[in-house]
Amino acid sequence: MRVVRAGSFTIAASQLGLSRALVSRHVGELEGRLGARLLNRSTRSLSLTEEGAAYLEFCERVFRDIESNERAILRTRAEPVGTLKVLAPKSFGTIHLSDAVIAFAKAQPRLRVSLVLENTPYRGSYDFGERGLDLVLCFSTMRSASVVEQEIGTLEWVLCASPDYLARAGRPQSPSDLGEHSCLVHVDVMPNDSVWRFEGPTQPSLASQATAGLSPPKRRARRRKGSVAVKVRGAFFSNAALTLAKAAAAGLGVTLVPRYAVADDLAAGTLVNVLPRYRAASRTLLAVYPAAPTIPRKVQAFVDFLKLWMAEHDIGRRKPRVAAE
Amino acid sequence: MRVVRAGSFTIAASQLGLSRALVSRHVGELEGRLGARLLNRSTRSLSLTEEGAAYLEFCERVFRDIESNERAILRTRAEPVGTLKVLAPKSFGTIHLSDAVIAFAKAQPRLRVSLVLENTPYRGSYDFGERGLDLVLCFSTMRSASVVEQEIGTLEWVLCASPDYLARAGRPQSPSDLGEHSCLVHVDVMPNDSVWRFEGPTQPSLASQATAGLSPPKRRARRRKGSVAVKVRGAFFSNAALTLAKAAAAGLGVTLVPRYAVADDLAAGTLVNVLPRYRAASRTLLAVYPAAPTIPRKVQAFVDFLKLWMAEHDIGRRKPRVAAE
DNA sequence: ATCTATTGTTGCATATTACACAACAATAAC
DNA sequence: GTTATTGTTGTGTAATATGCAACAATAGAT
């Protein structure tokens, strides 16, 4: 191609940065392989044979194809295109992630987005392979060198109950009081389901003053380096945070669920925060994707978007205002 | 492609006769060059990424293209296809070659044939290059290492005149008698146009006996190793053999032209052979084509056909029967 | 849960080849 | 005839392509 375009072996060689010898050899080898002379060459002029003209046309077509394809592939590095398949825990995904994904899909019209929600989010590299997933969102580390984990944000769990339940059963003043309460327990996701951990209380001076005389020596609550773990008596169990929230709203008891599950109820007053000065163990949301030299643009875009989105929407982050008691 | 088809690096490697290391490296380099991961590989399973699937499809398309094209090129080696451009001397081509070319074109329906007739048939490698000729037919050697010359057949030149001219001017008994005759000379093609050379006479014993007493010591005819050269006095000149034949038929004189030019006249009796026992210097028809490692199938086919055709049609070969005197 | 066999990846030594240089051959212009 | 330019071919060297071996990682078996 270059020889024909240049009209001369010598010029083509200098354009290609090769010696004339190589160019001559390459053309000769190609002719030998095809078994047909492609160029009629006399010392001064160069011209295509019939086969040469046909072959040149073919080569140019193939090169155009290759070029356009490489451009297409390079574009996937420049902008998010194609399909993005995300796997996420069902409850978290249903309630809050769906909004984020919808917003993301709207912002990326050239990207098809698929959100797969399951209760058992990740079963190994199988998901990235056969299932064709690009990204898995989960709360526990994979402990595998073949994946990359990136923190998206922290999800805070909140302790809450309905006002009428609290009016009926009394408002707990410290975590240890929870042992006496009807607790609605989220199972299968948090480790040690029946043990709730808290940190705090915040404003320790005030809290200690306020509760010094009221709270008896803690029973069944073991403090450990500023955190307290209390074994609760479950009255109702579910692996779905929304179900627990509904149960709590119905006055069934006190529940510890991710904030996203009860955000609406808290805003509406159907549920109120219990022990606001204590912070339940928060869990970081991880974005997990296969370890590769380069992260696909679409994955990067989604991770970035989700980080920003979670920060902006303040999911799981404790609101500045303290719920009025 | 082979890795995907095999479903495994190891299997693909053994199928390709390479080591796993190379296959891994090749795929890795390709991914690096494209900037995108093509295969999701975990130890046990292999699967395509979205980019990988698209790229595979593209590669298969390109490979199909290449394969079909190479088949097309290989077919030009198996059977004569395409276009064959032949250059030939105008007079020879017009009269006799055209029939052969027409027959050849009929026998090769997949081959387009172009017959270019010129009085100056060959001007160097320019014809094979810029003009796109595949084959040049001519009577003189090229004396060039960059072309191949192949003998197609021998064209005999015959001395003839019209019966009425002979009745008027007398029938020559030996070449030397031609000096006294009105000669119609073919110029520009034979070297030394005004010198006619003959060999013979055939049947030397009879001829010598028959002419011993009749012919005086030859004047203006120099014998050389069995051949005789006679300088003729031109009465009419042309570079077109057909024109000379017409002139001779019109009774203008004796002419020496290729047999093909007067075949019809001889058969019709419009012209008769003069000095049939002498053989005018015959000229071999050469097929000239560019020197290349492999001769194009279409050229080879035409050369073969033309050789056979000339042998069958006995062009220029002295007919077994001797023209009746 | 531990072990094991298999698979893909990487460091390193080597054999292959790709390449440039130089001499040569050939042709068109002077 | 002379000459400059162009394509081709022989030869030594440098770049690379390849295989081997060790390694890392995972899925299945125990």
Short mmCIF file of N, CA, C and O in Angstrom, two decimals, chain A residues 118-170:
data_model
loop_
_atom_site.label_atom_id
_atom_site.label_comp_id
_atom_site.label_asym_id
_atom_site.label_seq_id
_atom_site.Cartn_x
_atom_site.Cartn_y
_atom_site.Cartn_z
N GLU A 118 -29.66 -9.01 44.02
CA GLU A 118 -29.78 -10.33 44.64
C GLU A 118 -29.44 -10.23 46.11
O GLU A 118 -28.70 -9.35 46.54
N ASN A 119 -29.94 -11.18 46.83
CA ASN A 119 -29.64 -11.18 48.26
C ASN A 119 -28.26 -11.74 48.55
O ASN A 119 -27.64 -11.39 49.52
N THR A 120 -27.81 -12.59 47.68
CA THR A 120 -26.45 -13.11 47.83
C THR A 120 -25.61 -12.53 46.69
O THR A 120 -25.48 -13.14 45.65
N PRO A 121 -25.09 -11.36 46.92
CA PRO A 121 -24.58 -10.58 45.79
C PRO A 121 -23.43 -11.22 45.04
O PRO A 121 -23.39 -11.16 43.83
N TYR A 122 -22.51 -11.83 45.70
CA TYR A 122 -21.28 -12.18 45.01
C TYR A 122 -20.89 -13.62 45.33
O TYR A 122 -20.78 -14.01 46.48
N ARG A 123 -20.67 -14.37 44.31
CA ARG A 123 -20.33 -15.78 44.53
C ARG A 123 -18.97 -16.12 43.92
O ARG A 123 -18.72 -17.25 43.54
N GLY A 124 -18.10 -15.16 43.78
CA GLY A 124 -16.78 -15.45 43.25
C GLY A 124 -16.62 -14.87 41.86
O GLY A 124 -17.48 -14.12 41.39
N SER A 125 -15.56 -15.20 41.22
CA SER A 125 -15.25 -14.59 39.92
C SER A 125 -16.23 -15.06 38.84
O SER A 125 -16.23 -14.53 37.74
N TYR A 126 -17.05 -16.03 39.19
CA TYR A 126 -18.06 -16.52 38.26
C TYR A 126 -18.92 -15.38 37.74
O TYR A 126 -19.29 -15.34 36.57
N ASP A 127 -19.23 -14.45 38.61
CA ASP A 127 -20.10 -13.36 38.22
C ASP A 127 -19.49 -12.49 37.13
O ASP A 127 -20.15 -12.10 36.19
N PHE A 128 -18.21 -12.20 37.28
CA PHE A 128 -17.55 -11.36 36.30
C PHE A 128 -17.34 -12.11 34.97
O PHE A 128 -17.27 -11.51 33.92
N GLY A 129 -17.21 -13.40 35.08
CA GLY A 129 -16.98 -14.19 33.89
C GLY A 129 -18.27 -14.53 33.18
O GLY A 129 -18.75 -13.80 32.34
N GLU A 130 -18.84 -15.65 33.56
CA GLU A 130 -19.97 -16.18 32.83
C GLU A 130 -21.19 -15.26 32.84
O GLU A 130 -21.92 -15.17 31.86
N ARG A 131 -21.40 -14.58 33.95
CA ARG A 131 -22.60 -13.75 34.02
C ARG A 131 -22.39 -12.40 33.34
O ARG A 131 -23.34 -11.68 33.11
N GLY A 132 -21.14 -12.08 33.10
CA GLY A 132 -20.87 -10.86 32.36
C GLY A 132 -21.08 -9.59 33.18
O GLY A 132 -21.30 -8.53 32.64
N LEU A 133 -20.98 -9.72 34.48
CA LEU A 133 -21.14 -8.52 35.31
C LEU A 133 -19.89 -7.66 35.23
O LEU A 133 -18.77 -8.16 35.08
N ASP A 134 -20.11 -6.37 35.32
CA ASP A 134 -18.97 -5.47 35.29
C ASP A 134 -18.59 -5.00 36.69
O ASP A 134 -17.44 -4.67 36.94
N LEU A 135 -19.58 -4.97 37.55
CA LEU A 135 -19.34 -4.36 38.85
C LEU A 135 -20.25 -5.02 39.88
O LEU A 135 -21.41 -5.30 39.60
N VAL A 136 -19.70 -5.27 41.06
CA VAL A 136 -20.51 -5.81 42.14
C VAL A 136 -20.41 -4.85 43.32
O VAL A 136 -19.32 -4.44 43.71
N LEU A 137 -21.56 -4.50 43.84
CA LEU A 137 -21.58 -3.66 45.04
C LEU A 137 -21.90 -4.53 46.23
O LEU A 137 -22.85 -5.32 46.20
N CYS A 138 -21.08 -4.43 47.26
CA CYS A 138 -21.35 -5.24 48.44
C CYS A 138 -20.70 -4.59 49.65
O CYS A 138 -20.02 -3.58 49.54
N PHE A 139 -20.93 -5.19 50.81
CA PHE A 139 -20.47 -4.59 52.05
C PHE A 139 -19.29 -5.32 52.68
O PHE A 139 -18.74 -4.85 53.64
N SER A 140 -18.97 -6.47 52.13
CA SER A 140 -17.87 -7.23 52.74
C SER A 140 -16.74 -7.40 51.72
O SER A 140 -16.97 -7.50 50.53
N THR A 141 -15.57 -7.40 52.25
CA THR A 141 -14.40 -7.52 51.39
C THR A 141 -14.33 -8.91 50.76
O THR A 141 -14.80 -9.90 51.33
N MET A 142 -13.75 -8.98 49.55
CA MET A 142 -13.66 -10.24 48.83
C MET A 142 -12.45 -11.05 49.27
O MET A 142 -12.37 -12.24 49.07
N ARG A 143 -11.47 -10.34 49.77
CA ARG A 143 -10.23 -10.98 50.18
C ARG A 143 -9.65 -11.81 49.01
O ARG A 143 -9.26 -12.94 49.15
N SER A 144 -9.63 -11.20 47.85
CA SER A 144 -9.11 -11.88 46.66
C SER A 144 -8.21 -10.91 45.89
O SER A 144 -8.53 -9.72 45.77
N ALA A 145 -7.12 -11.42 45.38
CA ALA A 145 -6.18 -10.54 44.68
C ALA A 145 -6.62 -10.26 43.25
O ALA A 145 -6.07 -9.39 42.60
N SER A 146 -7.60 -11.00 42.79
CA SER A 146 -7.98 -10.84 41.38
C SER A 146 -9.10 -9.82 41.20
O SER A 146 -9.60 -9.67 40.10
N VAL A 147 -9.49 -9.17 42.26
CA VAL A 147 -10.49 -8.11 42.13
C VAL A 147 -9.97 -6.85 42.79
O VAL A 147 -9.07 -6.89 43.64
N VAL A 148 -10.52 -5.75 42.38
CA VAL A 148 -10.20 -4.46 42.97
C VAL A 148 -11.42 -3.99 43.75
O VAL A 148 -12.54 -4.11 43.26
N GLU A 149 -11.18 -3.50 44.94
CA GLU A 149 -12.30 -2.99 45.74
C GLU A 149 -12.10 -1.51 45.97
O GLU A 149 -11.01 -1.06 46.27
N GLN A 150 -13.15 -0.79 45.77
CA GLN A 150 -13.06 0.66 45.94
C GLN A 150 -14.21 1.10 46.84
O GLN A 150 -15.36 0.69 46.64
N GLU A 151 -13.89 1.93 47.81
CA GLU A 151 -14.93 2.37 48.75
C GLU A 151 -15.81 3.41 48.09
O GLU A 151 -15.34 4.39 47.54
N ILE A 152 -17.12 3.16 48.17
CA ILE A 152 -18.07 4.09 47.56
C ILE A 152 -18.57 5.08 48.61
O ILE A 152 -18.69 6.27 48.34
N GLY A 153 -18.80 4.57 49.75
CA GLY A 153 -19.30 5.45 50.82
C GLY A 153 -19.64 4.60 52.04
O GLY A 153 -19.54 3.38 52.01
N THR A 154 -20.00 5.27 53.09
CA THR A 154 -20.31 4.54 54.32
C THR A 154 -21.82 4.57 54.55
O THR A 154 -22.45 5.61 54.44
N LEU A 155 -22.33 3.41 54.87
CA LEU A 155 -23.76 3.32 55.18
C LEU A 155 -23.92 3.15 56.68
O LEU A 155 -23.41 2.22 57.27
N GLU A 156 -24.65 4.10 57.26
CA GLU A 156 -24.83 4.06 58.70
C GLU A 156 -26.11 3.32 59.03
O GLU A 156 -27.10 3.43 58.33
N TRP A 157 -26.00 2.54 60.07
CA TRP A 157 -27.21 1.84 60.52
C TRP A 157 -27.81 2.64 61.67
O TRP A 157 -27.09 3.16 62.50
N VAL A 158 -29.10 2.72 61.65
CA VAL A 158 -29.76 3.52 62.70
C VAL A 158 -30.72 2.65 63.49
O VAL A 158 -31.34 1.72 62.97
N LEU A 159 -30.79 3.01 64.74
CA LEU A 159 -31.71 2.33 65.65
C LEU A 159 -32.97 3.17 65.72
O LEU A 159 -32.92 4.36 65.97
N CYS A 160 -34.11 2.52 65.44
CA CYS A 160 -35.34 3.32 65.46
C CYS A 160 -36.55 2.49 65.82
O CYS A 160 -36.52 1.25 65.77
N ALA A 161 -37.58 3.20 66.15
CA ALA A 161 -38.85 2.55 66.53
C ALA A 161 -39.96 3.54 66.26
O ALA A 161 -39.72 4.73 66.02
N SER A 162 -41.16 3.07 66.32
CA SER A 162 -42.28 3.98 66.08
C SER A 162 -42.60 4.72 67.39
O SER A 162 -42.38 4.19 68.47
N PRO A 163 -43.09 5.93 67.28
CA PRO A 163 -43.40 6.71 68.49
C PRO A 163 -44.35 5.97 69.42
O PRO A 163 -44.15 5.97 70.64
N ASP A 164 -45.34 5.30 68.85
CA ASP A 164 -46.32 4.65 69.74
C ASP A 164 -45.70 3.48 70.47
O ASP A 164 -46.04 3.21 71.61
N TYR A 165 -44.71 2.78 69.81
CA TYR A 165 -44.05 1.69 70.53
C TYR A 165 -43.27 2.24 71.71
O TYR A 165 -43.31 1.70 72.83
N LEU A 166 -42.57 3.34 71.42
CA LEU A 166 -41.75 3.93 72.50
C LEU A 166 -42.64 4.40 73.64
O LEU A 166 -42.31 4.27 74.82
N ALA A 167 -43.79 4.93 73.27
CA ALA A 167 -44.72 5.38 74.31
C ALA A 167 -45.21 4.21 75.13
O ALA A 167 -45.37 4.29 76.35
N ARG A 168 -45.36 3.08 74.47
CA ARG A 168 -45.83 1.88 75.14
C ARG A 168 -44.74 1.23 75.98
O ARG A 168 -44.91 0.94 77.15
N ALA A 169 -43.55 0.99 75.30
CA ALA A 169 -42.53 0.18 75.96
C ALA A 169 -41.46 1.01 76.64
O ALA A 169 -40.57 0.47 77.29
N GLY A 170 -41.53 2.31 76.49
CA GLY A 170 -40.51 3.15 77.09
C GLY A 170 -39.35 3.39 76.16
O GLY A 170 -39.06 2.57 75.28
#
